[in-house]
Amino acid sequence: MVRSGWSRRRFLRDAALTSAVLAQKPSGKAWGEVGPAQPGGHCIFFEQPAAAWPDAIPVGNGRLGAVVFGGTAKERLQLNEETIWIGEKRNRNNPQAGRTPEVRALLMAGKVHEAETLAAQVMMGIPDRLPCYQTLGDLWLEFENVPEQVSNYRFELDLDRAIAATRFTVGGVQWSREVFSSAPRNVLVARLESSQPMTLTIRLDRPAHSETNAVGNDRLVMTGAARPVKPTTDPATQERQVGVAFRAELKALAEGGSVHPVAGGLRIESARAVTVLLTAATDFREGNAAGMASACARNLRAAASLSYSRLRAEHVADYQRYAHRVDVQLLEGPDPLASMPTDKRMQRVKDGREDTGLIETYFRYGRYMLISSSRPGTLPANLQGIWNESLDPPWGSKFTVNINAEMNYWIAEPGNLPDLHPQLFDLLDSTRTLGAQTAKKYYNARGFVVHHNTDLWGDSIPVDHVQAGIWPMGAAWMSLHLWEHYAFGGDRQFLRNRAYPRLKEIAEFYLDYLVPAPDGSLLSGPSQSPENKYKLPDGSTASLCMSPAMDTEIIRAVFNRVARASELLGVDEELRAQVNAASRRLQPFRISRVTGGGIQEWNEDYEETEPGHRHISHLFALYPDNQITLRGTPELAKAARISLDRRLKYGSGSTGWSRAWIINCMARLEDGEAAYQNMLELLRLCTRKNLFDVCGLKERSPFQIDGNLGGAAALTEMLLQSQDGVVRLLPALPKAWPTGSFRGLRARGGLQVDCSWNNGKATSATLRATLDGHCTVAAPAGQRIAGIIRAGREVTAGAGKDEAHLAVQSGAEYTITFA
């Protein structure tokens, strides 16, 4: 099985951290005791089981995930392993890709419809749809003498411990169940307890292409392979019937009673408690059937050697080393609605009420989801993180890189999860081989390119259809995350060895890809403003164009970072001169007359087909980049606001990720009230009652993780910014959060920041430097810096002013007070 650049060594590189967790002492809780409920703690909870998959609770360790339903008589744990994808690594480049310059020539001649027709023939990949991610299957727990109707029912996800729990009473018998996914042991753990002996059957199955057998008295083994749902007959244009092979293995450990195999499962009788361990492996990771069997046996053997309390304590410690780096408090005192179930709180918000405590929980839940779906050595979070119940999920549950995959990682740096960011860099690396082939065959260019989607196999070609697929900016956008990782952490070796080489390759691609316009400027194309259309003078619509605003903004950002990195590292002076010269010839920002003064989205001032389009691609320069700023480019900032208001007027923000992007942009414009109102709309319109983000406004709209993670990033952006070389405290604080604090958020320049505020005014802030350097700190609007103390001694710089310029030293802590 080809591994497309994802190595077993990379998968295991977290071993040192795991060893540190294993060295911690267990909590001392005895075997046979699950943890207590946490009323009022950091959790989401419900008073009934999930009626359907989108209402259930996710757990995960980055590689192995489950969605827990909280059933009483029959519990379902829907399972995922991150590498179960259909397809294979293959050449998907269109044999006529060399005719791409003809498409460009037609566009430059104004023959747009002819260009789109030709592009559909010569540019779209073959096959024109990428392989998809599939479910591993389902674990079923079927209990005897447990009715559907019970009392004292509580179904919760503990965000402090990453444990899903179900508790209820039946006829005086108390039941407790816990589920978590252990990263240190690579196992899913389900703990089942009752105050009277229990009898149950355990089954393991999958919708298709699998077989389950009992092995010995206490194990189940399910083997199979991912396969396309619909068989195909034309291997030249469709997927072959191939995919990743897998093995899932389960072991049941019963205390008291007996365990024995039955048809299709295991039967446990008269047990006081049961611990179910499940692990999975694929030939993508392990190479072949023998490797999968060995990995499963190793994982189960190690996990089964530990008591449940040790497994649990180990898991909690591992999770908390990520989760507890940051704390955000938006309420003064305890949450007054803490005893209200989450679905009822969500309904209150959807009915027009406000709930600051729920927003605080939403932020914690976002960080929980990234920690649970993206760990060192795993794949990055896909459209659904790692949670997908389908064999043919919406949009293939792929890596969509025209906004979604990047949004998943906006929280990583400011949210103090930088060690979860390299998974996205690994994805970028995995596209280099095929991306270099596509760059050469389509554009006769050096470097490498990725269009709007990629997958497990590192595919790079245009897919789906012309309106979405022909957009050669995916690798470039991902590469800018490498710079962000450096900008926040300041690791010069990372810049030299990993970030700069990728940015350089992508800059070389664009130096070859750009073509001169008659006026001497440089144009990109064929391309588009992602998934959007414009109107031509004759009233017809089109997607393809030359130099849409987003293309120019991304290319300018890449050239800027390459030039800065080259200068910092003292290398490639000639390349630096080339990208600087090319950058000066890129299309300038333009103000649109058609949209009433907004940022012009296309190179021509076309009328919009859909003024409320979900993408706000032309505002990339405002967020996530910083080419447009309030103070540096005030006229462009004003135009960006006009664009945002126009989009919202016509219905933009209709998906969770779209609304999250809008909140981040409003925060960049330092409009806390607009950011807050859009945060409420994110909850009201695009969030299910279990806090799952949805991609649409309909009840049946599919779950996507990007809105959850983008929404969490937006909250950090409201509280702390550092994009323009200045650390800005509380830049977009709304009136709804008059008193609060945050701890552990990160700013560019190697800074960790704490801040407290009262009555809408900052009272104190602490900066902890991890690098030597210089830092400018701006007081919140309307305030001044009263004093700065380091190691008990006052620092005079900035006192009485609205900004302070500090020379910071690594390891030092600076406490700032405000007037």
Coordinates of N, CA and C in Angstrom, one line a residue, residues 192-398:
L192 N -18.5 0.1 31.5 CA -19.9 -0.1 31.8 C -20.0 -0.6 33.2
E193 N -20.8 0.0 34.0 CA -21.0 -0.4 35.4 C -22.5 -0.3 35.8
S194 N -22.9 -1.1 36.7 CA -24.2 -1.0 37.3 C -24.1 -1.5 38.7
S195 N -25.1 -1.1 39.5 CA -25.1 -1.5 40.9 C -25.6 -3.0 41.1
Q196 N -26.1 -3.6 40.1 CA -26.4 -5.0 40.0 C -25.8 -5.6 38.8
P197 N -25.5 -6.9 38.9 CA -24.8 -7.6 37.7 C -25.6 -7.4 36.4
M198 N -24.8 -7.2 35.3 CA -25.4 -6.9 34.0 C -25.2 -8.0 33.0
T199 N -26.1 -8.1 32.1 CA -25.9 -9.0 31.0 C -26.1 -8.3 29.7
L200 N -25.2 -8.5 28.7 CA -25.3 -7.7 27.5 C -24.6 -8.5 26.3
T201 N -24.9 -8.1 25.1 CA -24.2 -8.6 23.9 C -23.5 -7.5 23.2
I202 N -22.3 -7.7 22.8 CA -21.5 -6.8 22.1 C -21.3 -7.2 20.6
R203 N -21.6 -6.3 19.7 CA -21.5 -6.6 18.3 C -20.7 -5.5 17.6
L204 N -20.0 -5.9 16.5 CA -19.2 -5.0 15.7 C -19.5 -5.2 14.3
D205 N -19.9 -4.1 13.6 CA -20.3 -4.3 12.2 C -20.0 -3.0 11.4
R206 N -20.3 -3.1 10.1 CA -20.1 -2.0 9.2 C -21.1 -2.1 8.1
P207 N -21.5 -0.9 7.5 CA -22.6 -1.0 6.4 C -22.2 -1.9 5.2
A208 N -20.9 -2.0 4.9 CA -20.5 -2.8 3.7 C -19.1 -3.1 3.8
H209 N -18.7 -4.2 3.0 CA -17.3 -4.5 2.8 C -16.5 -4.8 4.1
S210 N -17.1 -5.7 4.9 CA -16.4 -6.1 6.2 C -16.9 -7.4 6.6
E211 N -16.1 -8.1 7.5 CA -16.5 -9.4 8.1 C -16.0 -9.4 9.5
T212 N -16.9 -9.8 10.4 CA -16.6 -9.9 11.9 C -16.6 -11.3 12.4
N213 N -15.6 -11.6 13.1 CA -15.5 -13.0 13.7 C -15.0 -12.9 15.2
A214 N -15.5 -13.8 16.0 CA -15.0 -13.9 17.3 C -13.7 -14.7 17.3
V215 N -12.8 -14.3 18.2 CA -11.5 -14.9 18.4 C -11.3 -15.2 19.8
G216 N -11.3 -16.5 20.2 CA -11.2 -16.8 21.6 C -12.6 -16.5 22.3
N217 N -12.6 -16.3 23.6 CA -13.8 -16.1 24.3 C -14.1 -14.6 24.4
D218 N -13.1 -13.7 24.3 CA -13.4 -12.3 24.7 C -13.0 -11.3 23.6
R219 N -12.8 -11.7 22.4 CA -12.3 -10.8 21.3 C -13.2 -10.9 20.1
L220 N -13.4 -9.7 19.4 CA -14.0 -9.7 18.1 C -13.0 -9.0 17.2
V221 N -12.9 -9.5 16.0 CA -12.1 -8.9 14.9 C -12.9 -8.7 13.7
M222 N -12.9 -7.4 13.3 CA -13.6 -7.0 12.0 C -12.5 -6.6 11.0
T223 N -12.6 -7.2 9.8 CA -11.6 -6.9 8.7 C -12.4 -6.5 7.5
G224 N -11.8 -5.7 6.7 CA -12.5 -5.2 5.5 C -11.7 -4.2 4.8
A225 N -12.3 -3.5 3.8 CA -11.6 -2.5 3.1 C -12.6 -1.4 2.6
A226 N -12.1 -0.2 2.5 CA -12.9 0.9 1.9 C -13.1 0.6 0.4
R227 N -14.3 0.8 0.0 CA -14.6 0.6 -1.5 C -15.6 1.7 -1.9
P228 N -15.5 2.1 -3.2 CA -16.6 3.0 -3.7 C -17.9 2.4 -3.5
V229 N -18.9 3.3 -3.2 CA -20.3 2.8 -2.9 C -20.9 2.2 -4.2
K230 N -20.7 2.9 -5.3 CA -21.3 2.5 -6.6 C -20.2 1.8 -7.4
P231 N -20.3 0.5 -7.8 CA -19.3 -0.1 -8.6 C -19.3 0.6 -10.0
T232 N -18.1 0.7 -10.5 CA -17.8 1.4 -11.8 C -17.2 0.4 -12.8
T233 N -17.4 0.7 -14.0 CA -16.9 -0.2 -15.1 C -15.9 0.4 -16.0
D234 N -15.7 1.7 -15.9 CA -14.7 2.4 -16.8 C -13.5 2.9 -16.0
P235 N -12.5 2.1 -15.9 CA -11.3 2.5 -15.1 C -10.6 3.7 -15.6
A236 N -10.9 4.1 -16.8 CA -10.2 5.3 -17.3 C -10.8 6.6 -16.8
T237 N -12.0 6.6 -16.4 CA -12.7 7.8 -15.9 C -13.2 7.7 -14.5
Q238 N -13.2 6.6 -13.9 CA -13.8 6.4 -12.5 C -12.8 5.7 -11.6
E239 N -13.1 5.7 -10.3 CA -12.3 5.0 -9.4 C -12.3 3.4 -9.6
R240 N -11.2 2.8 -9.4 CA -11.2 1.4 -9.4 C -11.8 0.9 -8.0
Q241 N -12.2 -0.3 -7.9 CA -12.7 -0.9 -6.7 C -11.6 -1.2 -5.7
V242 N -10.9 -0.2 -5.3 CA -9.8 -0.3 -4.3 C -10.0 0.7 -3.2
G243 N -9.2 0.5 -2.2 CA -9.2 1.4 -1.1 C -8.4 0.8 0.1
V244 N -8.3 1.6 1.2 CA -7.5 1.2 2.3 C -8.1 0.0 3.0
A245 N -7.3 -1.0 3.3 CA -7.8 -2.2 4.1 C -7.6 -1.9 5.6
F246 N -8.5 -2.4 6.4 CA -8.5 -2.2 7.8 C -8.7 -3.4 8.7
R247 N -8.4 -3.3 9.9 CA -8.7 -4.3 10.9 C -9.0 -3.6 12.2
A248 N -10.2 -3.9 12.7 CA -10.6 -3.4 14.1 C -10.7 -4.6 15.0
E249 N -10.2 -4.4 16.2 CA -10.1 -5.6 17.1 C -10.6 -5.1 18.5
L250 N -11.5 -5.9 19.1 CA -12.1 -5.5 20.4 C -11.9 -6.6 21.4
K251 N -11.7 -6.2 22.6 CA -11.5 -7.1 23.7 C -12.4 -6.7 24.9
A252 N -13.1 -7.6 25.4 CA -14.1 -7.3 26.5 C -13.5 -7.9 27.8
L253 N -13.3 -7.0 28.8 CA -12.8 -7.4 30.1 C -13.9 -7.3 31.1
A254 N -14.4 -8.5 31.6 CA -15.5 -8.5 32.6 C -15.1 -8.8 34.0
E255 N -15.7 -8.1 34.9 CA -15.4 -8.3 36.3 C -16.6 -9.1 36.9
G256 N -16.3 -10.4 37.2 CA -17.3 -11.3 37.6 C -18.0 -11.8 36.3
G257 N -18.9 -12.8 36.5 CA -19.7 -13.3 35.4 C -18.8 -14.0 34.4
S258 N -19.3 -14.0 33.1 CA -18.6 -14.8 32.1 C -18.7 -14.1 30.7
V259 N -17.8 -14.4 29.9 CA -17.7 -13.9 28.5 C -17.6 -15.0 27.5
H260 N -18.4 -15.1 26.5 CA -18.3 -16.1 25.5 C -18.8 -15.7 24.2
P261 N -18.3 -16.3 23.1 CA -18.8 -15.8 21.8 C -20.2 -16.3 21.5
V262 N -20.9 -15.5 20.7 CA -22.2 -15.9 20.1 C -22.2 -15.5 18.7
A263 N -23.3 -15.8 18.0 CA -23.3 -15.5 16.6 C -23.2 -14.0 16.4
G264 N -22.1 -13.5 15.7 CA -22.0 -12.1 15.4 C -21.5 -11.3 16.5
G265 N -21.1 -11.9 17.7 CA -20.7 -11.0 18.8 C -20.2 -11.7 20.0
L266 N -20.2 -11.0 21.1 CA -19.8 -11.6 22.4 C -20.9 -11.4 23.4
R267 N -21.1 -12.4 24.2 CA -22.2 -12.4 25.3 C -21.5 -12.3 26.6
I268 N -21.9 -11.3 27.4 CA -21.4 -11.2 28.8 C -22.6 -11.3 29.7
E269 N -22.4 -12.2 30.7 CA -23.5 -12.5 31.6 C -23.0 -12.3 33.1
S270 N -23.9 -11.6 33.8 CA -23.8 -11.5 35.3 C -22.5 -10.8 35.7
A271 N -22.1 -9.8 34.9 CA -20.8 -9.1 35.2 C -21.1 -7.8 36.1
R272 N -20.2 -7.6 37.1 CA -20.4 -6.4 37.9 C -20.0 -5.1 37.1
A273 N -19.0 -5.3 36.3 CA -18.5 -4.1 35.4 C -17.8 -4.7 34.2
V274 N -17.8 -4.0 33.2 CA -17.1 -4.4 31.9 C -16.3 -3.2 31.3
T275 N -15.1 -3.5 30.9 CA -14.3 -2.6 30.2 C -14.1 -3.1 28.8
V276 N -14.6 -2.3 27.8 CA -14.4 -2.7 26.4 C -13.3 -1.9 25.8
L277 N -12.4 -2.6 25.2 CA -11.2 -1.9 24.5 C -11.3 -2.2 23.0
L278 N -11.2 -1.2 22.2 CA -11.2 -1.3 20.7 C -10.1 -0.6 20.1
T279 N -9.4 -1.2 19.2 CA -8.4 -0.5 18.4 C -8.5 -0.8 17.0
A280 N -7.8 -0.1 16.1 CA -7.9 -0.4 14.7 C -6.6 0.0 14.0
A281 N -6.3 -0.7 12.9 CA -5.1 -0.4 12.1 C -5.5 -0.5 10.6
T282 N -4.7 0.1 9.8 CA -4.9 0.0 8.3 C -3.6 -0.3 7.6
D283 N -3.8 -0.8 6.4 CA -2.5 -1.1 5.6 C -1.9 0.2 5.1
F284 N -2.6 1.3 5.2 CA -2.0 2.6 4.9 C -0.9 2.9 5.9
R285 N -1.1 2.6 7.2 CA -0.1 2.8 8.2 C 0.8 1.6 8.4
E286 N 0.2 0.4 8.3 CA 1.0 -0.8 8.8 C 1.5 -1.6 7.6
G287 N 1.1 -1.3 6.4 CA 1.7 -2.0 5.2 C 0.9 -3.2 4.7
N288 N 0.5 -4.1 5.6 CA -0.2 -5.3 5.1 C -1.0 -5.9 6.3
A289 N -1.6 -7.1 6.0 CA -2.5 -7.7 7.0 C -1.7 -8.1 8.3
A290 N -0.5 -8.6 8.1 CA 0.3 -9.0 9.2 C 0.6 -7.8 10.1
G291 N 1.0 -6.7 9.5 CA 1.3 -5.4 10.2 C 0.0 -4.9 11.0
M292 N -1.1 -5.0 10.3 CA -2.3 -4.6 11.0 C -2.6 -5.5 12.2
A293 N -2.5 -6.8 12.1 CA -2.8 -7.7 13.2 C -1.8 -7.4 14.3
S294 N -0.5 -7.2 14.0 CA 0.5 -7.0 15.0 C 0.2 -5.7 15.8
A295 N -0.2 -4.6 15.0 CA -0.5 -3.3 15.7 C -1.7 -3.4 16.6
C296 N -2.7 -4.1 16.2 CA -3.9 -4.3 17.0 C -3.6 -5.1 18.3
A297 N -2.8 -6.2 18.1 CA -2.5 -7.0 19.2 C -1.6 -6.2 20.2
R298 N -0.7 -5.4 19.7 CA 0.2 -4.6 20.6 C -0.6 -3.6 21.4
N299 N -1.6 -2.9 20.7 CA -2.3 -1.9 21.4 C -3.2 -2.5 22.5
L300 N -3.9 -3.6 22.1 CA -4.8 -4.2 23.1 C -4.1 -4.8 24.3
R301 N -2.9 -5.4 24.0 CA -2.2 -6.1 25.1 C -1.7 -5.0 26.1
A302 N -1.2 -3.9 25.5 CA -0.8 -2.8 26.4 C -1.9 -2.2 27.2
A303 N -3.0 -2.0 26.6 CA -4.2 -1.4 27.3 C -4.8 -2.3 28.3
A304 N -4.9 -3.6 28.0 CA -5.5 -4.6 28.9 C -4.6 -4.8 30.1
S305 N -3.3 -4.5 30.0 CA -2.5 -4.7 31.2 C -2.7 -3.6 32.3
L306 N -3.5 -2.6 32.0 CA -3.7 -1.5 32.9 C -5.1 -1.6 33.5
S307 N -5.2 -1.1 34.7 CA -6.6 -1.0 35.3 C -7.3 0.1 34.6
Y308 N -8.6 0.1 34.8 CA -9.4 1.1 34.1 C -9.1 2.5 34.7
S309 N -8.9 2.6 36.0 CA -8.5 3.9 36.6 C -7.2 4.4 36.0
R310 N -6.3 3.5 35.8 CA -5.0 4.0 35.2 C -5.2 4.4 33.7
L311 N -5.9 3.7 33.0 CA -6.2 4.1 31.6 C -6.9 5.4 31.6
R312 N -7.8 5.6 32.5 CA -8.6 6.9 32.5 C -7.7 8.0 32.9
A313 N -6.9 7.8 34.0 CA -6.0 8.9 34.5 C -5.0 9.3 33.4
E314 N -4.5 8.3 32.7 CA -3.5 8.5 31.7 C -4.1 9.3 30.5
H315 N -5.3 8.9 30.2 CA -6.0 9.7 29.1 C -6.3 11.1 29.5
V316 N -6.8 11.3 30.7 CA -7.1 12.7 31.2 C -5.9 13.5 31.2
A317 N -4.8 13.0 31.7 CA -3.5 13.8 31.8 C -3.0 14.1 30.4
D318 N -3.1 13.2 29.5 CA -2.7 13.5 28.1 C -3.5 14.6 27.5
Y319 N -4.8 14.5 27.6 CA -5.7 15.5 27.1 C -5.5 16.9 27.7
Q320 N -5.4 16.9 29.0 CA -5.3 18.2 29.7 C -4.0 18.9 29.5
R321 N -2.9 18.2 29.0 CA -1.7 19.0 28.7 C -1.9 19.9 27.5
Y322 N -3.0 19.6 26.7 CA -3.4 20.5 25.7 C -4.5 21.5 26.1
A323 N -5.5 20.9 26.7 CA -6.7 21.7 27.0 C -6.5 22.7 28.1
H324 N -5.6 22.5 29.0 CA -5.5 23.4 30.2 C -4.5 24.5 29.9
R325 N -3.9 24.6 28.7 CA -3.0 25.7 28.4 C -3.7 27.0 28.4
V326 N -5.0 27.0 28.1 CA -5.8 28.2 27.9 C -7.0 28.2 28.8
D327 N -7.4 29.3 29.3 CA -8.7 29.4 30.0 C -9.3 30.8 29.6
V328 N -10.6 30.8 29.3 CA -11.3 32.0 28.9 C -12.5 32.1 29.8
Q329 N -12.7 33.2 30.6 CA -13.8 33.4 31.4 C -14.5 34.7 30.9
L330 N -15.8 34.5 30.5 CA -16.6 35.6 30.0 C -17.7 36.0 31.0
L331 N -17.8 35.3 32.1 CA -18.8 35.6 33.1 C -18.2 36.0 34.4
E332 N -18.9 36.9 35.1 CA -18.4 37.3 36.5 C -19.1 36.3 37.4
G333 N -18.4 35.4 38.0 CA -19.0 34.4 38.9 C -19.5 33.2 38.2
P334 N -20.2 32.3 38.9 CA -20.7 31.0 38.3 C -21.7 31.3 37.2
D335 N -21.8 30.3 36.3 CA -22.7 30.3 35.2 C -24.1 30.1 35.8
P336 N -25.0 31.1 35.6 CA -26.4 30.9 36.2 C -27.2 29.9 35.5
L337 N -26.8 29.5 34.3 CA -27.6 28.5 33.6 C -26.8 27.1 33.5
A338 N -25.9 26.9 34.4 CA -25.1 25.7 34.4 C -25.9 24.4 34.5
S339 N -27.0 24.5 35.2 CA -27.8 23.3 35.5 C -28.8 23.1 34.3
M340 N -28.9 23.9 33.3 CA -29.8 23.7 32.2 C -29.1 22.9 31.1
P341 N -29.8 21.9 30.6 CA -29.2 21.0 29.5 C -28.8 21.9 28.3
T342 N -27.8 21.5 27.6 CA -27.2 22.2 26.5 C -28.2 22.4 25.4
D343 N -29.0 21.4 25.1 CA -30.0 21.6 24.0 C -31.1 22.7 24.4
K344 N -31.4 22.8 25.6 CA -32.4 23.8 26.1 C -31.7 25.2 26.0
R345 N -30.5 25.3 26.4 CA -29.8 26.5 26.3 C -29.7 27.0 24.9
M346 N -29.4 26.0 24.0 CA -29.3 26.4 22.6 C -30.6 26.8 22.1
Q347 N -31.7 26.2 22.5 CA -33.0 26.6 22.0 C -33.3 28.1 22.5
R348 N -32.9 28.4 23.7 CA -33.1 29.8 24.2 C -32.4 30.8 23.3
V349 N -31.2 30.4 22.9 CA -30.5 31.3 22.0 C -31.2 31.4 20.6
K350 N -31.6 30.3 20.1 CA -32.3 30.3 18.8 C -33.6 31.0 18.9
D351 N -34.2 31.1 20.1 CA -35.4 31.9 20.3 C -35.1 33.4 20.5
G352 N -33.9 33.8 20.4 CA -33.6 35.2 20.5 C -32.9 35.7 21.8
R353 N -32.7 34.7 22.8 CA -32.0 35.1 24.0 C -30.5 35.1 23.8
E354 N -29.8 35.6 24.8 CA -28.3 35.6 24.8 C -27.8 34.7 25.9
D355 N -26.6 34.2 25.8 CA -26.1 33.2 26.7 C -24.6 33.2 26.7
T356 N -24.0 34.1 27.5 CA -22.5 34.3 27.4 C -21.8 33.0 27.9
G357 N -22.4 32.3 28.9 CA -21.8 31.1 29.3 C -21.7 30.0 28.3
L358 N -22.7 30.0 27.4 CA -22.8 29.0 26.3 C -21.7 29.4 25.3
I359 N -21.4 30.7 25.0 CA -20.4 31.1 24.1 C -19.0 30.6 24.7
E360 N -18.9 30.8 26.0 CA -17.6 30.3 26.6 C -17.5 28.8 26.4
T361 N -18.6 28.1 26.6 CA -18.5 26.6 26.4 C -18.2 26.3 24.9
Y362 N -18.8 27.1 24.0 CA -18.5 26.8 22.6 C -17.1 27.0 22.3
F363 N -16.4 27.9 22.9 CA -14.9 28.1 22.7 C -14.2 26.9 23.2
R364 N -14.5 26.4 24.4 CA -13.9 25.2 24.9 C -14.1 24.0 24.0
Y365 N -15.4 23.9 23.5 CA -15.7 22.8 22.7 C -14.9 22.8 21.4
G366 N -14.7 24.0 20.8 CA -13.9 24.1 19.6 C -12.5 23.6 19.8
R367 N -11.8 24.0 20.9 CA -10.5 23.5 21.2 C -10.5 22.0 21.5
Y368 N -11.6 21.5 22.1 CA -11.7 20.1 22.4 C -11.7 19.3 21.0
M369 N -12.5 19.9 20.1 CA -12.6 19.2 18.8 C -11.3 19.1 18.0
L370 N -10.5 20.2 18.1 CA -9.2 20.1 17.4 C -8.3 19.1 18.1
I371 N -8.2 19.2 19.4 CA -7.4 18.2 20.2 C -7.8 16.8 19.9
S372 N -9.1 16.5 19.7 CA -9.6 15.2 19.5 C -9.5 14.7 18.1
S373 N -9.3 15.6 17.1 CA -9.3 15.2 15.8 C -7.9 15.4 15.1
S374 N -6.9 15.9 15.8 CA -5.7 16.3 15.2 C -4.6 16.2 16.3
R375 N -3.7 15.2 16.2 CA -2.6 15.0 17.1 C -1.3 14.9 16.4
P376 N -0.2 15.1 17.0 CA 1.1 14.9 16.4 C 1.2 13.5 15.7
G377 N 1.5 13.5 14.4 CA 1.6 12.2 13.7 C 0.4 11.7 13.0
T378 N -0.8 12.4 13.3 CA -2.0 12.0 12.6 C -2.2 12.8 11.3
L379 N -3.2 12.5 10.6 CA -3.7 13.3 9.5 C -4.3 14.6 10.1
P380 N -4.4 15.7 9.3 CA -5.1 16.8 9.8 C -6.6 16.6 9.9
A381 N -7.3 17.4 10.6 CA -8.7 17.4 10.6 C -9.3 17.6 9.2
N382 N -10.2 16.7 8.8 CA -10.9 16.9 7.5 C -12.1 17.7 7.6
L383 N -13.0 17.7 6.6 CA -14.2 18.5 6.7 C -15.1 18.1 8.0
Q384 N -15.0 16.9 8.4 CA -15.7 16.5 9.6 C -14.8 16.1 10.8
G385 N -13.6 16.7 10.8 CA -12.7 16.3 11.8 C -12.2 14.9 11.6
I386 N -12.7 13.9 12.4 CA -12.5 12.5 12.0 C -13.8 11.8 12.1
W387 N -14.9 12.5 12.3 CA -16.2 11.8 12.6 C -17.1 11.8 11.4
N388 N -17.4 10.6 10.9 CA -18.2 10.5 9.7 C -18.9 9.1 9.7
E389 N -20.2 9.0 9.6 CA -20.9 7.7 9.7 C -21.1 7.1 8.3
S390 N -20.8 7.8 7.2 CA -21.2 7.4 5.9 C -20.1 6.7 5.1
L391 N -20.6 6.0 4.1 CA -19.6 5.4 3.1 C -19.5 6.4 1.9
D392 N -20.4 7.4 1.9 CA -20.3 8.4 0.8 C -20.7 9.8 1.4
P393 N -19.8 10.4 2.2 CA -20.2 11.5 3.0 C -20.3 12.8 2.2
P394 N -21.0 13.8 2.7 CA -21.1 15.1 2.0 C -19.7 15.6 1.6
W395 N -19.5 16.0 0.4 CA -18.2 16.5 -0.1 C -17.1 15.6 0.1
G396 N -17.4 14.3 0.3 CA -16.4 13.3 0.5 C -15.6 13.3 1.8
S397 N -16.0 14.3 2.7 CA -15.3 14.5 4.0 C -13.8 14.6 3.7
K398 N -13.4 15.3 2.7 CA -12.1 15.5 2.2 C -11.4 16.6 2.9

